[in-house]
PDB file of C-alpha atoms in Angstrom:
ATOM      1  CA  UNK J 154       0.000   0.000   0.000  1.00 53.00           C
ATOM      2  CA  UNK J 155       2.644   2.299   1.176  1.00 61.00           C
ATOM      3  CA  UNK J 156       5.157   1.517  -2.295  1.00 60.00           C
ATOM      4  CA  UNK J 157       1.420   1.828  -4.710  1.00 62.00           C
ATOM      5  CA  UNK J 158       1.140   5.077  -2.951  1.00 65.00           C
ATOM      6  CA  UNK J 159       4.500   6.680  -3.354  1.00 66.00           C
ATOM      7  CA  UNK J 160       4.827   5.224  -7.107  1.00 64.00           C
ATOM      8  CA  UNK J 161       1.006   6.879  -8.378  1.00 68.00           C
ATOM      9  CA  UNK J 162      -0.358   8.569  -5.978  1.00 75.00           C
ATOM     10  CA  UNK J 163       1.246  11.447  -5.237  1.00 82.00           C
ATOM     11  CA  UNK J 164       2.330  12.165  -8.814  1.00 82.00           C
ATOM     12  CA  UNK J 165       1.440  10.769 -11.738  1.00 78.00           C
ATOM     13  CA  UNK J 166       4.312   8.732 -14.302  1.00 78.00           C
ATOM     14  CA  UNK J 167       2.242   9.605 -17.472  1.00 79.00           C
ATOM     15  CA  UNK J 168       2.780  13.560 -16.846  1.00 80.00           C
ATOM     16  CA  UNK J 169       6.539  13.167 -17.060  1.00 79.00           C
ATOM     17  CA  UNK J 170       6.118  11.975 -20.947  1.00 78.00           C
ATOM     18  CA  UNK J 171       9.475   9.691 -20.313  1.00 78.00           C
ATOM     19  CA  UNK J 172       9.309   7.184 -18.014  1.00 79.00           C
ATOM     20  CA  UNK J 173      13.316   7.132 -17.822  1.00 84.00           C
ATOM     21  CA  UNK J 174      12.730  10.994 -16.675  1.00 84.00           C
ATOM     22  CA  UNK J 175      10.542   9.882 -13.996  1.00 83.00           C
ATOM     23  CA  UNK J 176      12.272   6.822 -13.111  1.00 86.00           C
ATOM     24  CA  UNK J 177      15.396   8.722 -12.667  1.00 87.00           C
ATOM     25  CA  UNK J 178      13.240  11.355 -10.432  1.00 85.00           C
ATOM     26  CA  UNK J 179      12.466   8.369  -8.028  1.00 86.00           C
ATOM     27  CA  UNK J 180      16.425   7.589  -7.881  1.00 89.00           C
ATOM     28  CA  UNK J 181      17.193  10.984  -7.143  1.00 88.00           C
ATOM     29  CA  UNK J 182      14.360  11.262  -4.047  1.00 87.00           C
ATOM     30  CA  UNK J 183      15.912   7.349  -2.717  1.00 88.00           C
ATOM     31  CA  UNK J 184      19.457   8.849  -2.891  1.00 91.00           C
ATOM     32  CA  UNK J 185      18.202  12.240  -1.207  1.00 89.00           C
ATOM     33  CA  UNK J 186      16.173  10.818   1.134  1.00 89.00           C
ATOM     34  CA  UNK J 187      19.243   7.736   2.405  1.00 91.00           C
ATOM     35  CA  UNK J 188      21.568  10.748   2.738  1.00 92.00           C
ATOM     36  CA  UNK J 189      19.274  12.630   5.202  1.00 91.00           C
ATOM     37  CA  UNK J 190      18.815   9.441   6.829  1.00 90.00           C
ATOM     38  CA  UNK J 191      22.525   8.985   7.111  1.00 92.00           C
ATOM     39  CA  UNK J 192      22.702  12.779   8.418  1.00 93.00           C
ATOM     40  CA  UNK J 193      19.705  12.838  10.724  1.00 91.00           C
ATOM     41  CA  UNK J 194      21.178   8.978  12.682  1.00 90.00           C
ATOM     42  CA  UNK J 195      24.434  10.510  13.004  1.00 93.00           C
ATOM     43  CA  UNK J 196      22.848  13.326  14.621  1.00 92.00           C
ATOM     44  CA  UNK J 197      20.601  11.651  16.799  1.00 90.00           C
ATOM     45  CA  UNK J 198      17.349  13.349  15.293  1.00 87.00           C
ATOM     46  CA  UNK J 199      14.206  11.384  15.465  1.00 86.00           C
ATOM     47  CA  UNK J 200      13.713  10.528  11.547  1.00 84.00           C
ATOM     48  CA  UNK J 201      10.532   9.129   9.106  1.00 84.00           C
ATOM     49  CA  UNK J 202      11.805   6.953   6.266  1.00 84.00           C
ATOM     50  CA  UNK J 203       8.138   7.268   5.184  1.00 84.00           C
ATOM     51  CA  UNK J 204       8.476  11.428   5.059  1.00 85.00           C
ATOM     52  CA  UNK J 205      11.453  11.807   3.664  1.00 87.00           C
ATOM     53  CA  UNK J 206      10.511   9.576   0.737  1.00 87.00           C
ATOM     54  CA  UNK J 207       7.729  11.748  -0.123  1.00 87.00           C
ATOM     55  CA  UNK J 208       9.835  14.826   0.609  1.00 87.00           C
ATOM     56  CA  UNK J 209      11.595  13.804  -2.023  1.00 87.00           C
ATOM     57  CA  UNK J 210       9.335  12.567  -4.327  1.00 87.00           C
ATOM     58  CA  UNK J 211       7.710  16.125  -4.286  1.00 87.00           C
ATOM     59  CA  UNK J 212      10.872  17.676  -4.620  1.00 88.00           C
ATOM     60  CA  UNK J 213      11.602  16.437  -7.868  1.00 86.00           C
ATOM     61  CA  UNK J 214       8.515  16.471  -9.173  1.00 86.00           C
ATOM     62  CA  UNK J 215       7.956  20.189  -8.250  1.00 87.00           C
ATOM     63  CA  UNK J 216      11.164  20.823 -10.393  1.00 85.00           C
ATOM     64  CA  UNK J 217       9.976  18.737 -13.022  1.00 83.00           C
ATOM     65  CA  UNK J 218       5.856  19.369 -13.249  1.00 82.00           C
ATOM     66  CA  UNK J 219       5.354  22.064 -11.059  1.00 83.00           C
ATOM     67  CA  UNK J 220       2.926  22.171  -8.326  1.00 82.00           C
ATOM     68  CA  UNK J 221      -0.215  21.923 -10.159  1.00 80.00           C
ATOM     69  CA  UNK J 222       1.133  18.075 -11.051  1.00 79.00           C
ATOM     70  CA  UNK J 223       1.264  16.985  -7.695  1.00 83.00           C
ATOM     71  CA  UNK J 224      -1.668  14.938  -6.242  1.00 82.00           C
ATOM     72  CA  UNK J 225      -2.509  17.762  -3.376  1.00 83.00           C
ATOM     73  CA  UNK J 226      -5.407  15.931  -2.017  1.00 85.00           C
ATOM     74  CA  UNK J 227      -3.657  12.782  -1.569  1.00 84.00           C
ATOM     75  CA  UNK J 228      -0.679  14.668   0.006  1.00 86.00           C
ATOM     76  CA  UNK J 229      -3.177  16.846   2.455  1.00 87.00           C
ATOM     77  CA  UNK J 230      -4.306  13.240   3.560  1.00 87.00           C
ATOM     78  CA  UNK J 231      -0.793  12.216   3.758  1.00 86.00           C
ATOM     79  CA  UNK J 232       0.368  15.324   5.823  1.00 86.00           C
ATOM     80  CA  UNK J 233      -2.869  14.429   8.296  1.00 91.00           C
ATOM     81  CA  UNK J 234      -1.657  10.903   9.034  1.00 87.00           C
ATOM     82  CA  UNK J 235       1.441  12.144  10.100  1.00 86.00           C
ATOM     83  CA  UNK J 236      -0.069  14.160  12.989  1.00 89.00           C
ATOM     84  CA  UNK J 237      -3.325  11.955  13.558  1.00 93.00           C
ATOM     85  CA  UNK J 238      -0.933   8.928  13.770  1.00 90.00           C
ATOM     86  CA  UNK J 239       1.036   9.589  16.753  1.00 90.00           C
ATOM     87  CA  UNK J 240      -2.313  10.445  18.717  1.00 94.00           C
ATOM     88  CA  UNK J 241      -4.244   7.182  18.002  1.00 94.00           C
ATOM     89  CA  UNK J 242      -0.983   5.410  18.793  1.00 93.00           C
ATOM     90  CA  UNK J 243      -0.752   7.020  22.227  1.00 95.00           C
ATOM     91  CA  UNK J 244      -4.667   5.934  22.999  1.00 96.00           C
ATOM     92  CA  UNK J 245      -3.979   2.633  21.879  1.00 93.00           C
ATOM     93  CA  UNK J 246      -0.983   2.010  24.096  1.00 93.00           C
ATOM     94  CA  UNK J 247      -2.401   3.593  26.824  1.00 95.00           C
ATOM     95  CA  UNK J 248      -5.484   1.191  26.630  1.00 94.00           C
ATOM     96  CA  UNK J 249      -3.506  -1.961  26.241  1.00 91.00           C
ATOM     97  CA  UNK J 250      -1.099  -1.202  29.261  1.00 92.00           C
ATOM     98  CA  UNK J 251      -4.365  -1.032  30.978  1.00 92.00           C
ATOM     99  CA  UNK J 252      -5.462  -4.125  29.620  1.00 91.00           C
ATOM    100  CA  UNK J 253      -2.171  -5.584  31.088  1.00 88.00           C
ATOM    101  CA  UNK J 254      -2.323  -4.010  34.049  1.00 89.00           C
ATOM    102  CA  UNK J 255      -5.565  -4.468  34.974  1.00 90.00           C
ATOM    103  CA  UNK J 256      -5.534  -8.393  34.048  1.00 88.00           C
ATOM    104  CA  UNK J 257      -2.393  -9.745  34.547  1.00 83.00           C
ATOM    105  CA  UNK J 258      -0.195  -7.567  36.482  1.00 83.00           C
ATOM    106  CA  UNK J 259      -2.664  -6.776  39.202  1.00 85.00           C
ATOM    107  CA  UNK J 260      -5.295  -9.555  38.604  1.00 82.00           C
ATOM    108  CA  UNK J 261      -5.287 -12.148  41.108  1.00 84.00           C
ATOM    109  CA  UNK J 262      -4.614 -15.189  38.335  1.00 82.00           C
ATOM    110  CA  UNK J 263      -2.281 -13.703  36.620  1.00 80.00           C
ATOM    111  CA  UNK J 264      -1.757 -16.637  33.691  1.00 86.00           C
ATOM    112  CA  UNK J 265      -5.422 -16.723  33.474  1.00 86.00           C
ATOM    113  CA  UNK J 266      -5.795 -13.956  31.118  1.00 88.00           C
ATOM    114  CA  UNK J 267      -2.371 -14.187  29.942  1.00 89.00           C
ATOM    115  CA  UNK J 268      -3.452 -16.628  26.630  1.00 91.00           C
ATOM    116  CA  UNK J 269      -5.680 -14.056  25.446  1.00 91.00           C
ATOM    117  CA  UNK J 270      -2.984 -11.405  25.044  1.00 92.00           C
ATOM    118  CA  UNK J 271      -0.764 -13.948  23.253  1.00 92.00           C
ATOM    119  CA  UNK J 272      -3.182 -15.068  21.052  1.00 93.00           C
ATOM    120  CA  UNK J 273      -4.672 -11.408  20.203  1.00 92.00           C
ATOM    121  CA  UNK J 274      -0.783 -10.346  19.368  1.00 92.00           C
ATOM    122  CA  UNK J 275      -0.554 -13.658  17.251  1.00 94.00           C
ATOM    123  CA  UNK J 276      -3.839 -13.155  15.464  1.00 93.00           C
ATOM    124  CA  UNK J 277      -3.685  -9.267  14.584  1.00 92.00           C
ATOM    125  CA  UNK J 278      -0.412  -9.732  13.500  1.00 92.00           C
ATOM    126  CA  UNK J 279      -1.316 -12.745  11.058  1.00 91.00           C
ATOM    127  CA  UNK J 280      -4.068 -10.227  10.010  1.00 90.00           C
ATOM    128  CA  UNK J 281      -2.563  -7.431   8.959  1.00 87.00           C
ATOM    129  CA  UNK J 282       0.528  -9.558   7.355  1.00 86.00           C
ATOM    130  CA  UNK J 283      -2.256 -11.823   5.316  1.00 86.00           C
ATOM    131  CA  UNK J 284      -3.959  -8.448   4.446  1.00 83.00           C
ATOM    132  CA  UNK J 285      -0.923  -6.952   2.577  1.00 75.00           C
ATOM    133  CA  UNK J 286      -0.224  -9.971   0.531  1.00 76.00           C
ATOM    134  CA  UNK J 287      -4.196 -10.292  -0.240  1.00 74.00           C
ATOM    135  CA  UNK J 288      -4.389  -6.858  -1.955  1.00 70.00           C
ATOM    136  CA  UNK J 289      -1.200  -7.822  -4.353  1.00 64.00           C
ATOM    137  CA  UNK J 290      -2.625 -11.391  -5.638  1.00 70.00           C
ATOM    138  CA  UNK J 291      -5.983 -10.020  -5.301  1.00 74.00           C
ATOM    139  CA  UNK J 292      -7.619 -12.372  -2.407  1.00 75.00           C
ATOM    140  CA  UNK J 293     -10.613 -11.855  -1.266  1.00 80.00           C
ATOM    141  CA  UNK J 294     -10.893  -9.442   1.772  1.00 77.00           C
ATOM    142  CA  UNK J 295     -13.402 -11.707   3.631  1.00 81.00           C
ATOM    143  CA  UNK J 296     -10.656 -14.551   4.364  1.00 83.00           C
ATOM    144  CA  UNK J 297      -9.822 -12.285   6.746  1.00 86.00           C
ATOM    145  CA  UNK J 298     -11.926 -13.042  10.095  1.00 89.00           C
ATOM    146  CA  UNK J 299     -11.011 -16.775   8.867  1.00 90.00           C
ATOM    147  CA  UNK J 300      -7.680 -16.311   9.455  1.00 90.00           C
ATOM    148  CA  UNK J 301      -8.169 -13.918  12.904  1.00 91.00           C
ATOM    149  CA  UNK J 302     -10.010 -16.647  14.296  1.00 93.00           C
ATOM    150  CA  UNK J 303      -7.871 -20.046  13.444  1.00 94.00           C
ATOM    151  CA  UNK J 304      -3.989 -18.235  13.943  1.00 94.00           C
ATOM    152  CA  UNK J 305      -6.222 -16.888  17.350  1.00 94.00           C
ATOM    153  CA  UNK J 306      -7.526 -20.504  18.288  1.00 94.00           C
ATOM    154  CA  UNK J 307      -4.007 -22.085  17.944  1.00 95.00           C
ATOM    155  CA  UNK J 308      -2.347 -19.738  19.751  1.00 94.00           C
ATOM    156  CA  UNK J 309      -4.363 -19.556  22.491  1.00 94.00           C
ATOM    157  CA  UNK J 310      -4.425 -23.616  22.774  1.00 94.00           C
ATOM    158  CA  UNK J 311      -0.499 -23.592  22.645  1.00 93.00           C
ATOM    159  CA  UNK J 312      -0.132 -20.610  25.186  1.00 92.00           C
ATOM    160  CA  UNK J 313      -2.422 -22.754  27.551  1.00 91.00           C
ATOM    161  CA  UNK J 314      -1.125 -25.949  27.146  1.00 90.00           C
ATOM    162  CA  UNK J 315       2.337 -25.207  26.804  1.00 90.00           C
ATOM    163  CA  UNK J 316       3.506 -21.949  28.117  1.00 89.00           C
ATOM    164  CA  UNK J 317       0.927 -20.875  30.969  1.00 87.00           C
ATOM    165  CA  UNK J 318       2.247 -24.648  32.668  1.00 88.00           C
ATOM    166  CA  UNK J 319       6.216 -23.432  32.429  1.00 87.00           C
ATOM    167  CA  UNK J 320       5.011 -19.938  33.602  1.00 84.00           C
ATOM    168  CA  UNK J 321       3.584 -21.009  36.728  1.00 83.00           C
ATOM    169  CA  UNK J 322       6.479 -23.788  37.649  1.00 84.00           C
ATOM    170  CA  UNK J 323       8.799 -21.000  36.529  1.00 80.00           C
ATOM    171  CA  UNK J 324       6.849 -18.668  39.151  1.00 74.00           C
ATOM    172  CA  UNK J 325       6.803 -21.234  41.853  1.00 75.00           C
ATOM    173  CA  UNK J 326      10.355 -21.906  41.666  1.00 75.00           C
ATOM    174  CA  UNK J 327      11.490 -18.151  41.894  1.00 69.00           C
ATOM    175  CA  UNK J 328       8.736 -17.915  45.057  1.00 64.00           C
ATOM    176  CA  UNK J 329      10.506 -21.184  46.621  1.00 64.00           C
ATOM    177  CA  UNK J 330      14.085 -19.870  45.964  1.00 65.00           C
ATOM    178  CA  UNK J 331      13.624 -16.387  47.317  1.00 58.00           C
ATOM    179  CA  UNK J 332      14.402 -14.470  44.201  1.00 54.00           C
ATOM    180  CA  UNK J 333      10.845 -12.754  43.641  1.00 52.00           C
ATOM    181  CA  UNK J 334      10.199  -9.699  45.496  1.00 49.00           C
ATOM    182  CA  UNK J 335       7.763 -11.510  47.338  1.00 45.00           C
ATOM    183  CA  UNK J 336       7.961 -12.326  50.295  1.00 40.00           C
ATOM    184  CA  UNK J 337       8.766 -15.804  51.892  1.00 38.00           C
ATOM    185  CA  UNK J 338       5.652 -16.405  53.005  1.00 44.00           C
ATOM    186  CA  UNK J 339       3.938 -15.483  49.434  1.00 47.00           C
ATOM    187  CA  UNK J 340       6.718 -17.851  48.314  1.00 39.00           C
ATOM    188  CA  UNK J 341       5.310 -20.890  50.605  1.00 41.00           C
ATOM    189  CA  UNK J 342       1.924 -20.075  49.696  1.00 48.00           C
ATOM    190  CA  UNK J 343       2.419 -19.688  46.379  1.00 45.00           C
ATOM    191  CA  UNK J 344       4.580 -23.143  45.663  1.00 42.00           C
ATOM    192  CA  UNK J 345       1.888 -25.229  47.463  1.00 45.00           C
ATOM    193  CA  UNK J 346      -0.860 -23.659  45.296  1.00 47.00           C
ATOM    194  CA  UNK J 347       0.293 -23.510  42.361  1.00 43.00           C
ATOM    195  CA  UNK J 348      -0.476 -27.137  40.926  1.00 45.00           C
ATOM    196  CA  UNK J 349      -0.248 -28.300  36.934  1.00 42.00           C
ATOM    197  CA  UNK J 350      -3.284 -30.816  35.642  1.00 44.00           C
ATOM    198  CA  UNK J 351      -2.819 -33.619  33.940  1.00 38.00           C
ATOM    199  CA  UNK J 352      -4.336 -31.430  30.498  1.00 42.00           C
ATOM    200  CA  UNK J 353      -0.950 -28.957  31.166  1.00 41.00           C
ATOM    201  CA  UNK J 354      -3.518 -26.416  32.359  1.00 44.00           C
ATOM    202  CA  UNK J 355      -2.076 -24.312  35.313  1.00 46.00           C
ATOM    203  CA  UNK J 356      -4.397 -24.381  38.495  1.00 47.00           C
ATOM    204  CA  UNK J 357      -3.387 -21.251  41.016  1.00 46.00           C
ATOM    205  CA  UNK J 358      -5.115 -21.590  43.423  1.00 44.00           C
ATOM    206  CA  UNK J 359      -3.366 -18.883  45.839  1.00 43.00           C
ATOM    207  CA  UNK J 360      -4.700 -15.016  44.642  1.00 45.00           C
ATOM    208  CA  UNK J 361      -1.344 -13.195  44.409  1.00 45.00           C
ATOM    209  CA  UNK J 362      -1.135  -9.819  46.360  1.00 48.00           C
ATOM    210  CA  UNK J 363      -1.680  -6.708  44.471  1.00 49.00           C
ATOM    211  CA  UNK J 364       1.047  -4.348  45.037  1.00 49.00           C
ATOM    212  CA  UNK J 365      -0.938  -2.431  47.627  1.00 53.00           C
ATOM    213  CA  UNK J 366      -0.693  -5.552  49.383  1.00 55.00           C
ATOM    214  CA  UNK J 367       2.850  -6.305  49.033  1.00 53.00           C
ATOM    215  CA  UNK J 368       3.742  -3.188  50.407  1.00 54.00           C
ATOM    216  CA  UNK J 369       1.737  -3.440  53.223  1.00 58.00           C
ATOM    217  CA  UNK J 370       3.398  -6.497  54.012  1.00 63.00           C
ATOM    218  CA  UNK J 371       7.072  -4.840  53.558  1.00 61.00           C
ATOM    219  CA  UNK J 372       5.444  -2.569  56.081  1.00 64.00           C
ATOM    220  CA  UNK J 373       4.566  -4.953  58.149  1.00 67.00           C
ATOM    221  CA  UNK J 374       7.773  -6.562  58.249  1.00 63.00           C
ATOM    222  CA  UNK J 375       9.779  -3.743  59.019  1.00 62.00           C
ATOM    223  CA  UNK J 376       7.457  -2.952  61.657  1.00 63.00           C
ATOM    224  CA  UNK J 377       8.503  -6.486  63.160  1.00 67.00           C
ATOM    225  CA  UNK J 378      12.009  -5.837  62.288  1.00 65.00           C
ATOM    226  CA  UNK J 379      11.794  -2.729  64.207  1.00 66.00           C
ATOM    227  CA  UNK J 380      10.197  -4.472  66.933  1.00 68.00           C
ATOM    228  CA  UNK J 381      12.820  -6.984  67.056  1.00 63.00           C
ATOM    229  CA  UNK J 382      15.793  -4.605  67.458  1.00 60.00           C
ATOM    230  CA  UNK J 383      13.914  -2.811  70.749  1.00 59.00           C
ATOM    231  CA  UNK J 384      13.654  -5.758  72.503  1.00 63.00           C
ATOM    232  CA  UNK J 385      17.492  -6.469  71.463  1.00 59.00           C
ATOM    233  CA  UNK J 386      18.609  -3.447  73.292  1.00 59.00           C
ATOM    234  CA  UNK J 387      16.328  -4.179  75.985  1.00 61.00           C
ATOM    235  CA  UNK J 388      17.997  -7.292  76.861  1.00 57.00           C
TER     236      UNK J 388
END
């Protein structure tokens, strides 16, 4: 879509009479638009491959054309992207982390939710890959949902029966070994709940503390730690 887009779109070939004209306009706005790259990395300035491609590609075609060839709807919708784009990227992460946050960092299962992020990744990413290729060879849009919903299906199947099992042993182990910032009594807790079926499935039974929680207990244990040391210098 992008490469259609930046070979008709904004200009059109046929105005240039010679295609080796045009052809060698597209070289020049490549070669223009690597040595700003080149520039712009060794400066450390954030940088748009996108952009400067079409930078250049109206650059030359200014020269060649004029203004009045240049597709100036196309490039008004191209100029809006570029602003609108960073916005609905910022709403999107923000609602995801919360997503995460909300259902497996705080939730009390954890792994529970954790196959349907996994399997969402898997499947949107199939999506949009399958969607590129399908408006080259020409197939059909409506394969599609078909292919959200079987790359989504197998994904989530191996995530539960494979990974969310390793996850929780993984878990338990760090809980058992002290190396989680748990503490040792989560750790205890945690180990004896935390029980694999014979269908792989993960079974937690033990709700793990929100981070309210754990830092009530750290409270808590300092509080005893404190305790401790009076009586010490009691004695």
């Amino acid at each position: 879509f992008v490469a259609t887009t930046l070979q008709h779109d904004i200009v059109d070939p046929a105005l240039f009479g010679d295609l080796n004209l045009f052809s060698a306009g597209m070289f020049s706005s490549l070669l223009a638009a690597a040595l700003w790259l080149l520039l712009a990395t060794l400066l450390g300035l954030p940088v748009s491959t996108t952009q400067t491609i079409v930078g250049g590609i109206v650059g030359f075609a200014v020269v060649e054309v004029g203004f009045g060839g240049l597709n100036q709807q196309k490039l008004i919708n191209i100029v809006i992207s570029w602003f609108t784009s960073p916005v609905l990227a910022a709403l999107l992460g923000f609602a995801v982390y919360r997503l995460i946050v909300t259902f497996v960092l705080d939730a009390p299962d954890p792994l529970r939710h954790y196959p349907h992020f996994v399997a969402g990744t898997a499947a949107i990413v199939s999506v949009f890959l399958v969607s590129g290729q399908a408006k080259v060879f020409g197939w059909p849009l409506w394969e599609l949902p078909i292919v959200f919903v079987v790359v989504w299906g197998i994904a989530w199947v191996a995530t539960r029966k494979y990974v969310v099992p390793r996850l929780a042993m993984a878990d338990a182990r760090l809980l058992h070994d002290g190396h989680h910032p748990r503490s040792s009594s989560d750790a205890a807790e945690m180990s004896r709940s935390l029980r694999v079926g014979s269908d792989g499935s993960a079974h937690p039974h033990a709700s793990v503390p929100s981070h309210d929680e754990e830092h009530h207990r750290d409270d808590e244990d300092h509080h005893r730690d404190d305790e401790d040391h009076h009586r010490d210098d009691e004695d």
